[in-house]
Every structure is written in structure tokens, then in C-alpha cells.
Amino acid sequence: MSLLAVGTLAYDDVYTPYGEVKMIEAGSCTYIAMAATHFVQPVQLVSVIGGDYNDDFLADLKKRGSDLEGVEVVKDGKSFYWAGRYHDDMMGRDTLDTQLNVLADFDPKVPESYQKAPYVMLGNLTPAVQSRVLDQMAERPKLTALDTMNFWMDNALDDLKAVLKRIDVLIINDEEARQLSGELSLLKAAAKIVEMGPRILVIKKGEHGALLFEGENLFSAPALLLPKVVDPTGAGDTFAGGMIGYLAATDDLSFENLKRAVIHGSAMASFVVEDFGTRRMQTLDQEQIDRRVQRFGQLMTVSL
Ligand code: AMP
């Protein structure tokens, strides 16, 4: 089962209490691909970069199972750039700078070989671009998931609401769920968000795990306590990539399997935060993933 993933291929500057990195290859599409290719290949990427993007990094993404046919290169343009600083608690962060650069005029072209992808992950980027990708699908995908952030709620709310009507799964964090719904209670927020379109909702709660809603079904996934979180950037995208990658690989949309997918997403996110940028994802192997998924299983076992 192929998976189509849209998002940014970015350069980031990241400052955390453990140090800082500058101009590292990152972005929502990168993190989604690095996680999802552990479960399903190819992951067909739709994104845009400037002539400044690192060819070796792109070659590595390809080697790991990403298809780059849908990545547009604007030779004389600059790639999307984001800078952020984390608070001491490693949960809160301030965006220091967002430069859309080539993303500002991006009109995605979905290659013909992608147009029948049964699974689609609309990673965090301009909501109008997310819609334009769906416009070009030859048939309605079996499952379309979307990730977004407060930046787009502040800057493109109408476009965001329009694309929400066309998706199956929304993956956002608790703060974003409250902003989108105007509700403080996550239960009330979930009810309002489901009315906006997605029938399945995942609300991530950082170091406190994640909630999965589908109709009357609710699942609360635990979070793994880690000895050291070095850089939380990309945790959300990695979660999404792991979750949808797992669903695409198993091709089972039952609630039980959605729960398993949330656990696989959580496991992938627990790795990416262990080092700056995508460094930890570069060395990750299947055995490590399996072991961590088992640890989640142990966290959830109780006899009552
Ligand atoms: P996360 O920590 O999961 O929110 O993802 C952070 C990644 O998203 C970074 O690598 C950024 O380059 C990228 N990013 C930050 N802001 C945006 C935005 N407004 N649209 C798309 N991608 C973004």
C-alpha cells in the first residue's frame, strides 16, 4: 500500500537547553517520511525546495524508501526556513522566525504515479496546498489524515476549515484543539472538531500521551517517560508518519488497529526527541522499534 505525504522540506535553527543546531535539514515532510518508511514503501513525497537544498540529504531520503518525483525544485529560490527556541520544560516553544520562501508560491503537482495512493498524509503546511493535493487525486483515498498547527489557524483559518471537510483523520495537539474549537475541555473540543469534518481525531498531549476519538470510541495512549529529551522538534510529524505508515502497511481501519497505529506513532515520536533534528532517526532499526512498542504495551497492561 503506497502512502502519499505532503509537507515541508525545511531548514531549521533549533535552540534547546541542551544546545543549538543551525540550518539542519528538517520539515514536516522529512519527519513524516523518516518515520513512515519504516512501515511502508514507497512514501511518495509532495513538497518544494530551493536550489539550496542538500542533495546528499535528498539521496538519503530516497535510499530509505521515499519517492521524490513530486518534490519540486525552484533552482533560484530559497527553501522554507523555521527557527524555534524551547522553554526549559521542553514542552513550550517559541517560534523565532518562519520564512515561507519557495512555499509562498507553491502550487503542488501530484505526479500521475501518485494519484491513486490509498493513504494520504497531509503534513503541516499551507492548508490551500493540502487542498490542491486532494484536488489532484484520481479517486478518493481510502484514508486521508491531516496535521496542522496554530500558525495556520492564525493565518489561513478559512482554508483550513475547507480542507478539514475533506479528510478522515485530524492529528493535532491539545493547545491547537482548544484554539480550533474554542473549548477548554478536550472532550467538548473533540465533539466540535468532529463536526468540522474528520471522523477520527487524535489529540497529542506531549509528554502525557495521546487521545484517539472515533464516534463513541475513545482510547488514551500513554507516553513513555524518557530520561532525556534533547530536541522535541518533529515529534508531531514523526507521530503522524508512524501512525499513518502503520495503517498503510496493515491496511486495517478497525478501532483496534487505529489504537495500535497510535502506539506505533508514539513509539516513533519517542525516538526522534532523543537527539537534534533527524539524527536519531538515521540510526533507528526495526528491532529498536519493536522493543519500544512492547514497552508501550507493558505500560498499558492492568488487571482490574
Ligand atoms: P513539529 O515539532 O512536529 O511541530 O514540527 C516541526 C517541523 O515543522 C520543523 O522541522 C519545521 O521546519 C516545520 N515547520 C515549522 N513551522 C511550519 C509551518 N508553519 N508549516 C510547515 N512546517 C513548519
mmCIF file of N, CA and C in Angstrom, residues 188-265:
data_model
loop_
_atom_site.group_PDB
_atom_site.id
_atom_site.type_symbol
_atom_site.label_atom_id
_atom_site.label_comp_id
_atom_site.label_asym_id
_atom_site.label_seq_id
_atom_site.Cartn_x
_atom_site.Cartn_y
_atom_site.Cartn_z
ATOM 1 N N LYS A 188 -15.180 18.314 24.891
ATOM 2 C CA LYS A 188 -16.036 19.230 24.120
ATOM 3 C C LYS A 188 -15.329 19.663 22.843
ATOM 4 N N ALA A 189 -14.027 19.890 22.943
ATOM 5 C CA ALA A 189 -13.255 20.290 21.760
ATOM 6 C C ALA A 189 -13.354 19.203 20.691
ATOM 7 N N ALA A 190 -13.215 17.952 21.124
ATOM 8 C CA ALA A 190 -13.258 16.833 20.172
ATOM 9 C C ALA A 190 -14.615 16.791 19.471
ATOM 10 N N ALA A 191 -15.690 16.973 20.238
ATOM 11 C CA ALA A 191 -17.039 16.921 19.643
ATOM 12 C C ALA A 191 -17.196 18.013 18.585
ATOM 13 N N LYS A 192 -16.683 19.204 18.887
ATOM 14 C CA LYS A 192 -16.813 20.305 17.917
ATOM 15 C C LYS A 192 -15.966 20.066 16.675
ATOM 16 N N ILE A 193 -14.766 19.541 16.881
ATOM 17 C CA ILE A 193 -13.855 19.335 15.745
ATOM 18 C C ILE A 193 -14.401 18.263 14.804
ATOM 19 N N VAL A 194 -14.987 17.227 15.382
ATOM 20 C CA VAL A 194 -15.553 16.160 14.543
ATOM 21 C C VAL A 194 -16.661 16.732 13.647
ATOM 22 N N GLU A 195 -17.398 17.707 14.187
ATOM 23 C CA GLU A 195 -18.441 18.363 13.360
ATOM 24 C C GLU A 195 -17.839 19.135 12.184
ATOM 25 N N MET A 196 -16.572 19.498 12.283
ATOM 26 C CA MET A 196 -15.924 20.249 11.193
ATOM 27 C C MET A 196 -15.514 19.340 10.034
ATOM 28 N N GLY A 197 -15.554 18.008 10.227
ATOM 29 C CA GLY A 197 -15.234 17.121 9.107
ATOM 30 C C GLY A 197 -14.606 15.789 9.458
ATOM 31 N N PRO A 198 -13.461 15.771 10.163
ATOM 32 C CA PRO A 198 -12.771 14.483 10.357
ATOM 33 C C PRO A 198 -13.564 13.541 11.264
ATOM 34 N N ARG A 199 -13.695 12.265 10.863
ATOM 35 C CA ARG A 199 -14.446 11.348 11.728
ATOM 36 C C ARG A 199 -13.550 10.735 12.798
ATOM 37 N N ILE A 200 -12.249 10.819 12.563
ATOM 38 C CA ILE A 200 -11.285 10.296 13.542
ATOM 39 C C ILE A 200 -10.401 11.465 13.982
ATOM 40 N N LEU A 201 -10.198 11.566 15.295
ATOM 41 C CA LEU A 201 -9.405 12.677 15.811
ATOM 42 C C LEU A 201 -8.342 12.151 16.771
ATOM 43 N N VAL A 202 -7.127 12.648 16.602
ATOM 44 C CA VAL A 202 -6.064 12.323 17.560
ATOM 45 C C VAL A 202 -5.608 13.633 18.188
ATOM 46 N N ILE A 203 -5.674 13.686 19.508
ATOM 47 C CA ILE A 203 -5.168 14.874 20.217
ATOM 48 C C ILE A 203 -3.909 14.448 20.985
ATOM 49 N N LYS A 204 -2.771 15.037 20.593
ATOM 50 C CA LYS A 204 -1.497 14.713 21.242
ATOM 51 C C LYS A 204 -1.320 15.615 22.458
ATOM 52 N N LYS A 205 -0.812 15.002 23.544
ATOM 53 C CA LYS A 205 -0.652 15.787 24.773
ATOM 54 C C LYS A 205 0.804 15.785 25.234
ATOM 55 N N GLY A 206 1.700 15.881 24.263
ATOM 56 C CA GLY A 206 3.131 15.962 24.599
ATOM 57 C C GLY A 206 3.566 14.806 25.469
ATOM 58 N N GLU A 207 4.203 15.122 26.588
ATOM 59 C CA GLU A 207 4.736 14.054 27.444
ATOM 60 C C GLU A 207 3.647 13.305 28.205
ATOM 61 N N HIS A 208 2.353 13.677 27.948
ATOM 62 C CA HIS A 208 1.262 12.971 28.630
ATOM 63 C C HIS A 208 0.511 12.017 27.722
ATOM 64 N N GLY A 209 1.034 11.746 26.535
ATOM 65 C CA GLY A 209 0.398 10.746 25.683
ATOM 66 C C GLY A 209 -0.517 11.335 24.626
ATOM 67 N N ALA A 210 -1.502 10.549 24.213
ATOM 68 C CA ALA A 210 -2.384 10.993 23.122
ATOM 69 C C ALA A 210 -3.774 10.389 23.301
ATOM 70 N N LEU A 211 -4.787 11.105 22.801
ATOM 71 C CA LEU A 211 -6.169 10.627 22.850
ATOM 72 C C LEU A 211 -6.623 10.331 21.434
ATOM 73 N N LEU A 212 -7.368 9.237 21.280
ATOM 74 C CA LEU A 212 -7.918 8.868 19.970
ATOM 75 C C LEU A 212 -9.438 8.819 20.092
ATOM 76 N N PHE A 213 -10.121 9.558 19.222
ATOM 77 C CA PHE A 213 -11.589 9.581 19.216
ATOM 78 C C PHE A 213 -12.091 9.064 17.875
ATOM 79 N N GLU A 214 -13.050 8.141 17.935
ATOM 80 C CA GLU A 214 -13.780 7.769 16.714
ATOM 81 C C GLU A 214 -15.204 7.421 17.140
ATOM 82 N N GLY A 215 -16.171 8.233 16.767
ATOM 83 C CA GLY A 215 -17.554 8.017 17.205
ATOM 84 C C GLY A 215 -17.605 7.956 18.725
ATOM 85 N N GLU A 216 -18.186 6.861 19.233
ATOM 86 C CA GLU A 216 -18.299 6.707 20.689
ATOM 87 C C GLU A 216 -17.018 6.133 21.296
ATOM 88 N N ASN A 217 -16.090 5.715 20.457
ATOM 89 C CA ASN A 217 -14.868 5.062 20.946
ATOM 90 C C ASN A 217 -13.818 6.084 21.364
ATOM 91 N N LEU A 218 -13.224 5.818 22.510
ATOM 92 C CA LEU A 218 -12.147 6.688 22.993
ATOM 93 C C LEU A 218 -11.002 5.814 23.488
ATOM 94 N N PHE A 219 -9.774 6.191 23.122
ATOM 95 C CA PHE A 219 -8.591 5.477 23.584
ATOM 96 C C PHE A 219 -7.584 6.492 24.097
ATOM 97 N N SER A 220 -7.010 6.193 25.257
ATOM 98 C CA SER A 220 -6.000 7.083 25.815
ATOM 99 C C SER A 220 -4.660 6.357 25.799
ATOM 100 N N ALA A 221 -3.750 6.833 24.965
ATOM 101 C CA ALA A 221 -2.439 6.182 24.863
ATOM 102 C C ALA A 221 -1.473 6.829 25.848
ATOM 103 N N PRO A 222 -0.686 6.008 26.525
ATOM 104 C CA PRO A 222 0.270 6.584 27.477
ATOM 105 C C PRO A 222 1.469 7.174 26.735
ATOM 106 N N ALA A 223 2.277 7.917 27.463
ATOM 107 C CA ALA A 223 3.543 8.373 26.898
ATOM 108 C C ALA A 223 4.654 7.683 27.668
ATOM 109 N N LEU A 224 5.747 7.483 26.991
ATOM 110 C CA LEU A 224 6.891 6.844 27.619
ATOM 111 C C LEU A 224 7.704 7.930 28.306
ATOM 112 N N LEU A 225 8.059 7.692 29.561
ATOM 113 C CA LEU A 225 8.915 8.679 30.220
ATOM 114 C C LEU A 225 10.350 8.442 29.764
ATOM 115 N N LEU A 226 10.959 9.470 29.205
ATOM 116 C CA LEU A 226 12.314 9.312 28.681
ATOM 117 C C LEU A 226 13.308 9.987 29.620
ATOM 118 N N PRO A 227 14.490 9.394 29.770
ATOM 119 C CA PRO A 227 15.472 10.016 30.660
ATOM 120 C C PRO A 227 15.915 11.396 30.165
ATOM 121 N N LYS A 228 15.950 11.570 28.852
ATOM 122 C CA LYS A 228 16.450 12.850 28.335
ATOM 123 C C LYS A 228 15.778 13.180 27.003
ATOM 124 N N VAL A 229 15.133 14.350 26.964
ATOM 125 C CA VAL A 229 14.583 14.844 25.701
ATOM 126 C C VAL A 229 15.513 15.954 25.232
ATOM 127 N N VAL A 230 16.165 15.743 24.110
ATOM 128 C CA VAL A 230 17.173 16.697 23.633
ATOM 129 C C VAL A 230 16.558 17.764 22.730
ATOM 130 N N ASP A 231 15.644 17.326 21.845
ATOM 131 C CA ASP A 231 15.044 18.264 20.882
ATOM 132 C C ASP A 231 13.674 17.729 20.452
ATOM 133 N N PRO A 232 12.592 18.366 20.928
ATOM 134 C CA PRO A 232 11.252 17.852 20.599
ATOM 135 C C PRO A 232 10.793 18.162 19.168
ATOM 136 N N THR A 233 11.573 18.888 18.392
ATOM 137 C CA THR A 233 11.134 19.264 17.046
ATOM 138 C C THR A 233 10.831 18.023 16.204
ATOM 139 N N GLY A 234 9.706 18.061 15.544
ATOM 140 C CA GLY A 234 9.363 16.963 14.650
ATOM 141 C C GLY A 234 8.637 15.825 15.335
ATOM 142 N N ALA A 235 8.433 15.936 16.661
ATOM 143 C CA ALA A 235 7.750 14.833 17.362
ATOM 144 C C ALA A 235 6.348 14.623 16.779
ATOM 145 N N GLY A 236 5.652 15.738 16.511
ATOM 146 C CA GLY A 236 4.288 15.633 15.988
ATOM 147 C C GLY A 236 4.255 15.005 14.604
ATOM 148 N N ASP A 237 5.163 15.420 13.752
ATOM 149 C CA ASP A 237 5.201 14.889 12.388
ATOM 150 C C ASP A 237 5.632 13.421 12.390
ATOM 151 N N THR A 238 6.554 13.111 13.270
ATOM 152 C CA THR A 238 7.048 11.738 13.365
ATOM 153 C C THR A 238 5.928 10.825 13.879
ATOM 154 N N PHE A 239 5.167 11.336 14.858
ATOM 155 C CA PHE A 239 3.997 10.599 15.347
ATOM 156 C C PHE A 239 3.057 10.311 14.173
ATOM 157 N N ALA A 240 2.741 11.369 13.416
ATOM 158 C CA ALA A 240 1.798 11.229 12.295
ATOM 159 C C ALA A 240 2.340 10.251 11.253
ATOM 160 N N GLY A 241 3.607 10.364 10.924
ATOM 161 C CA GLY A 241 4.217 9.475 9.932
ATOM 162 C C GLY A 241 4.193 8.027 10.400
ATOM 163 N N GLY A 242 4.482 7.820 11.673
ATOM 164 C CA GLY A 242 4.460 6.465 12.227
ATOM 165 C C GLY A 242 3.052 5.901 12.233
ATOM 166 N N MET A 243 2.099 6.724 12.648
ATOM 167 C CA MET A 243 0.708 6.253 12.739
ATOM 168 C C MET A 243 0.148 5.897 11.352
ATOM 169 N N ILE A 244 0.298 6.809 10.393
ATOM 170 C CA ILE A 244 -0.286 6.563 9.073
ATOM 171 C C ILE A 244 0.532 5.521 8.300
ATOM 172 N N GLY A 245 1.832 5.518 8.517
ATOM 173 C CA GLY A 245 2.663 4.488 7.896
ATOM 174 C C GLY A 245 2.223 3.098 8.356
ATOM 175 N N TYR A 246 1.953 2.980 9.646
ATOM 176 C CA TYR A 246 1.496 1.689 10.190
ATOM 177 C C TYR A 246 0.136 1.307 9.596
ATOM 178 N N LEU A 247 -0.770 2.274 9.493
ATOM 179 C CA LEU A 247 -2.102 1.985 8.925
ATOM 180 C C LEU A 247 -1.984 1.572 7.461
ATOM 181 N N ALA A 248 -1.124 2.248 6.723
ATOM 182 C CA ALA A 248 -0.950 1.909 5.304
ATOM 183 C C ALA A 248 -0.367 0.502 5.165
ATOM 184 N N ALA A 249 0.551 0.151 6.068
ATOM 185 C CA ALA A 249 1.192 -1.164 5.990
ATOM 186 C C ALA A 249 0.216 -2.274 6.351
ATOM 187 N N THR A 250 -0.666 -2.017 7.316
ATOM 188 C CA THR A 250 -1.567 -3.070 7.797
ATOM 189 C C THR A 250 -2.900 -3.036 7.055
ATOM 190 N N ASP A 251 -3.248 -1.890 6.489
ATOM 191 C CA ASP A 251 -4.473 -1.715 5.710
ATOM 192 C C ASP A 251 -5.711 -2.220 6.462
ATOM 193 N N ASP A 252 -5.812 -1.812 7.714
ATOM 194 C CA ASP A 252 -6.917 -2.250 8.577
ATOM 195 C C ASP A 252 -7.361 -1.014 9.366
ATOM 196 N N LEU A 253 -8.610 -0.580 9.159
ATOM 197 C CA LEU A 253 -9.073 0.660 9.797
ATOM 198 C C LEU A 253 -10.013 0.394 10.973
ATOM 199 N N SER A 254 -9.950 -0.824 11.535
ATOM 200 C CA SER A 254 -10.767 -1.103 12.723
ATOM 201 C C SER A 254 -10.250 -0.248 13.884
ATOM 202 N N PHE A 255 -11.103 -0.051 14.906
ATOM 203 C CA PHE A 255 -10.665 0.780 16.035
ATOM 204 C C PHE A 255 -9.471 0.147 16.749
ATOM 205 N N GLU A 256 -9.473 -1.189 16.856
ATOM 206 C CA GLU A 256 -8.328 -1.864 17.497
ATOM 207 C C GLU A 256 -7.028 -1.540 16.770
ATOM 208 N N ASN A 257 -7.093 -1.526 15.434
ATOM 209 C CA ASN A 257 -5.864 -1.253 14.685
ATOM 210 C C ASN A 257 -5.502 0.227 14.726
ATOM 211 N N LEU A 258 -6.519 1.092 14.808
ATOM 212 C CA LEU A 258 -6.226 2.525 14.989
ATOM 213 C C LEU A 258 -5.464 2.718 16.299
ATOM 214 N N LYS A 259 -5.863 1.978 17.327
ATOM 215 C CA LYS A 259 -5.163 2.064 18.620
ATOM 216 C C LYS A 259 -3.709 1.621 18.468
ATOM 217 N N ARG A 260 -3.514 0.523 17.762
ATOM 218 C CA ARG A 260 -2.128 0.045 17.538
ATOM 219 C C ARG A 260 -1.327 1.095 16.759
ATOM 220 N N ALA A 261 -2.003 1.728 15.800
ATOM 221 C CA ALA A 261 -1.309 2.742 14.993
ATOM 222 C C ALA A 261 -0.876 3.923 15.873
ATOM 223 N N VAL A 262 -1.736 4.313 16.813
ATOM 224 C CA VAL A 262 -1.381 5.415 17.721
ATOM 225 C C VAL A 262 -0.157 5.026 18.566
ATOM 226 N N ILE A 263 -0.106 3.771 18.979
ATOM 227 C CA ILE A 263 1.048 3.315 19.776
ATOM 228 C C ILE A 263 2.324 3.312 18.912
ATOM 229 N N HIS A 264 2.205 2.894 17.674
ATOM 230 C CA HIS A 264 3.390 2.921 16.796
ATOM 231 C C HIS A 264 3.835 4.362 16.534
ATOM 232 N N GLY A 265 2.874 5.270 16.356
ATOM 233 C CA GLY A 265 3.226 6.686 16.193
ATOM 234 C C GLY A 265 3.927 7.215 17.431
#
